[in-house]
Amino acid sequence: YMADYIQLGTGANSRIYRVLNSINTNASGNATLDIWPRLRRSPTDGDTVIVSNTKGVFRLATNEPYWEQKDGCMIAHGSIPILESMTGL
């Protein structure tokens, strides 16, 4: 489905991709997906494709703290910029 995510691979080799268009399968259940970002490597036959509860490995984009402790409480500020980890776990 458009704006859904798929996951190719598992564990440290997993990557997530956003599905850009609606999908229609053929009579055999096969479909072609338009995804973002582009594939970094071609999947091989039998590679795992996960379509629900997708997971990826991310790291903080900078070492800047995005929270502070005040009166015994942790306070977050805005959004936390992250990047996909290219080295996996």
C-alpha atoms as one frame of an Amber mdcrd trajectory, in Angstrom:
protein
   0.000   0.000   0.000   1.179   3.498  -0.733   3.074   5.127   2.164   3.607
   1.765   3.861   7.039   0.376   4.596   8.634  -2.926   3.711  11.710  -4.495
   5.218  14.192  -6.489   3.163  16.443  -8.847   5.079  16.661  -9.490   8.811
  18.911  -8.535  11.703  21.948  -6.383  10.933  21.304  -6.813   7.192  17.755
  -5.426   7.306  16.815  -2.261   5.438  13.458  -0.492   5.339  11.932   1.134
   2.276   8.869   3.298   1.763   6.361   2.089  -0.822   5.569   5.056  -3.081
   2.572   3.820  -5.097  -0.466   1.601  -4.648   0.218  -2.031  -5.502  -1.791
  -4.528  -7.508  -0.729  -8.171  -7.583  -1.136 -10.542 -10.476  -2.955 -13.883
 -10.288   0.145 -15.484  -8.728   0.413 -12.817  -6.017   3.469 -11.133  -7.563
   3.865  -7.355  -7.717   6.410  -4.707  -8.652   7.076  -2.079  -5.973   8.169
   1.515  -6.437  10.228   2.176  -3.273  12.403   4.830  -1.649  15.325   4.934
  -1.125  16.785   2.995  -4.032  18.061  -0.494  -3.334  21.658  -0.651  -2.121
  21.972  -4.245  -3.316  19.742  -6.505  -5.347  17.755  -8.978  -3.255  18.304
 -12.624  -4.102  15.636 -15.266  -4.581  14.284 -16.307  -1.214  15.303 -13.108
   0.626  12.948 -12.216   3.459  10.399  -9.451   2.760   8.572  -8.176   5.849
   5.413  -6.132   5.299   4.265  -5.460   8.879   6.139  -4.356  11.995   9.143
  -3.354   9.897  12.373  -2.528  11.717  15.561  -0.682  10.885  18.771   0.301
  12.651  19.244   4.035  13.249  21.797   6.247  14.967  21.613   9.819  16.243
  22.682  12.284  13.541  24.764  14.300  16.026  26.043  13.974  19.567  23.990
  16.986  20.678  21.641  16.280  23.601  17.958  16.765  22.812  16.779  16.614
  26.393  17.593  18.067  29.752  16.885  17.173  33.323  14.901  19.777  35.229
  13.290  19.360  38.644  13.892  15.599  38.458  12.151  15.257  35.083  13.585
  14.535  31.631  12.439  17.149  29.123  12.843  16.564  25.364  13.229  19.444
  22.923  11.687  19.167  19.453  12.535  16.292  17.151  15.545  14.020  17.298
  17.437  13.818  13.973  18.462  10.273  13.088  20.219   8.539  10.209  19.959
   4.959   9.073  22.945   2.998  10.287  25.007   1.739   7.349  27.023  -0.595
   9.579  24.052  -2.434  11.091  24.056  -3.474  14.722
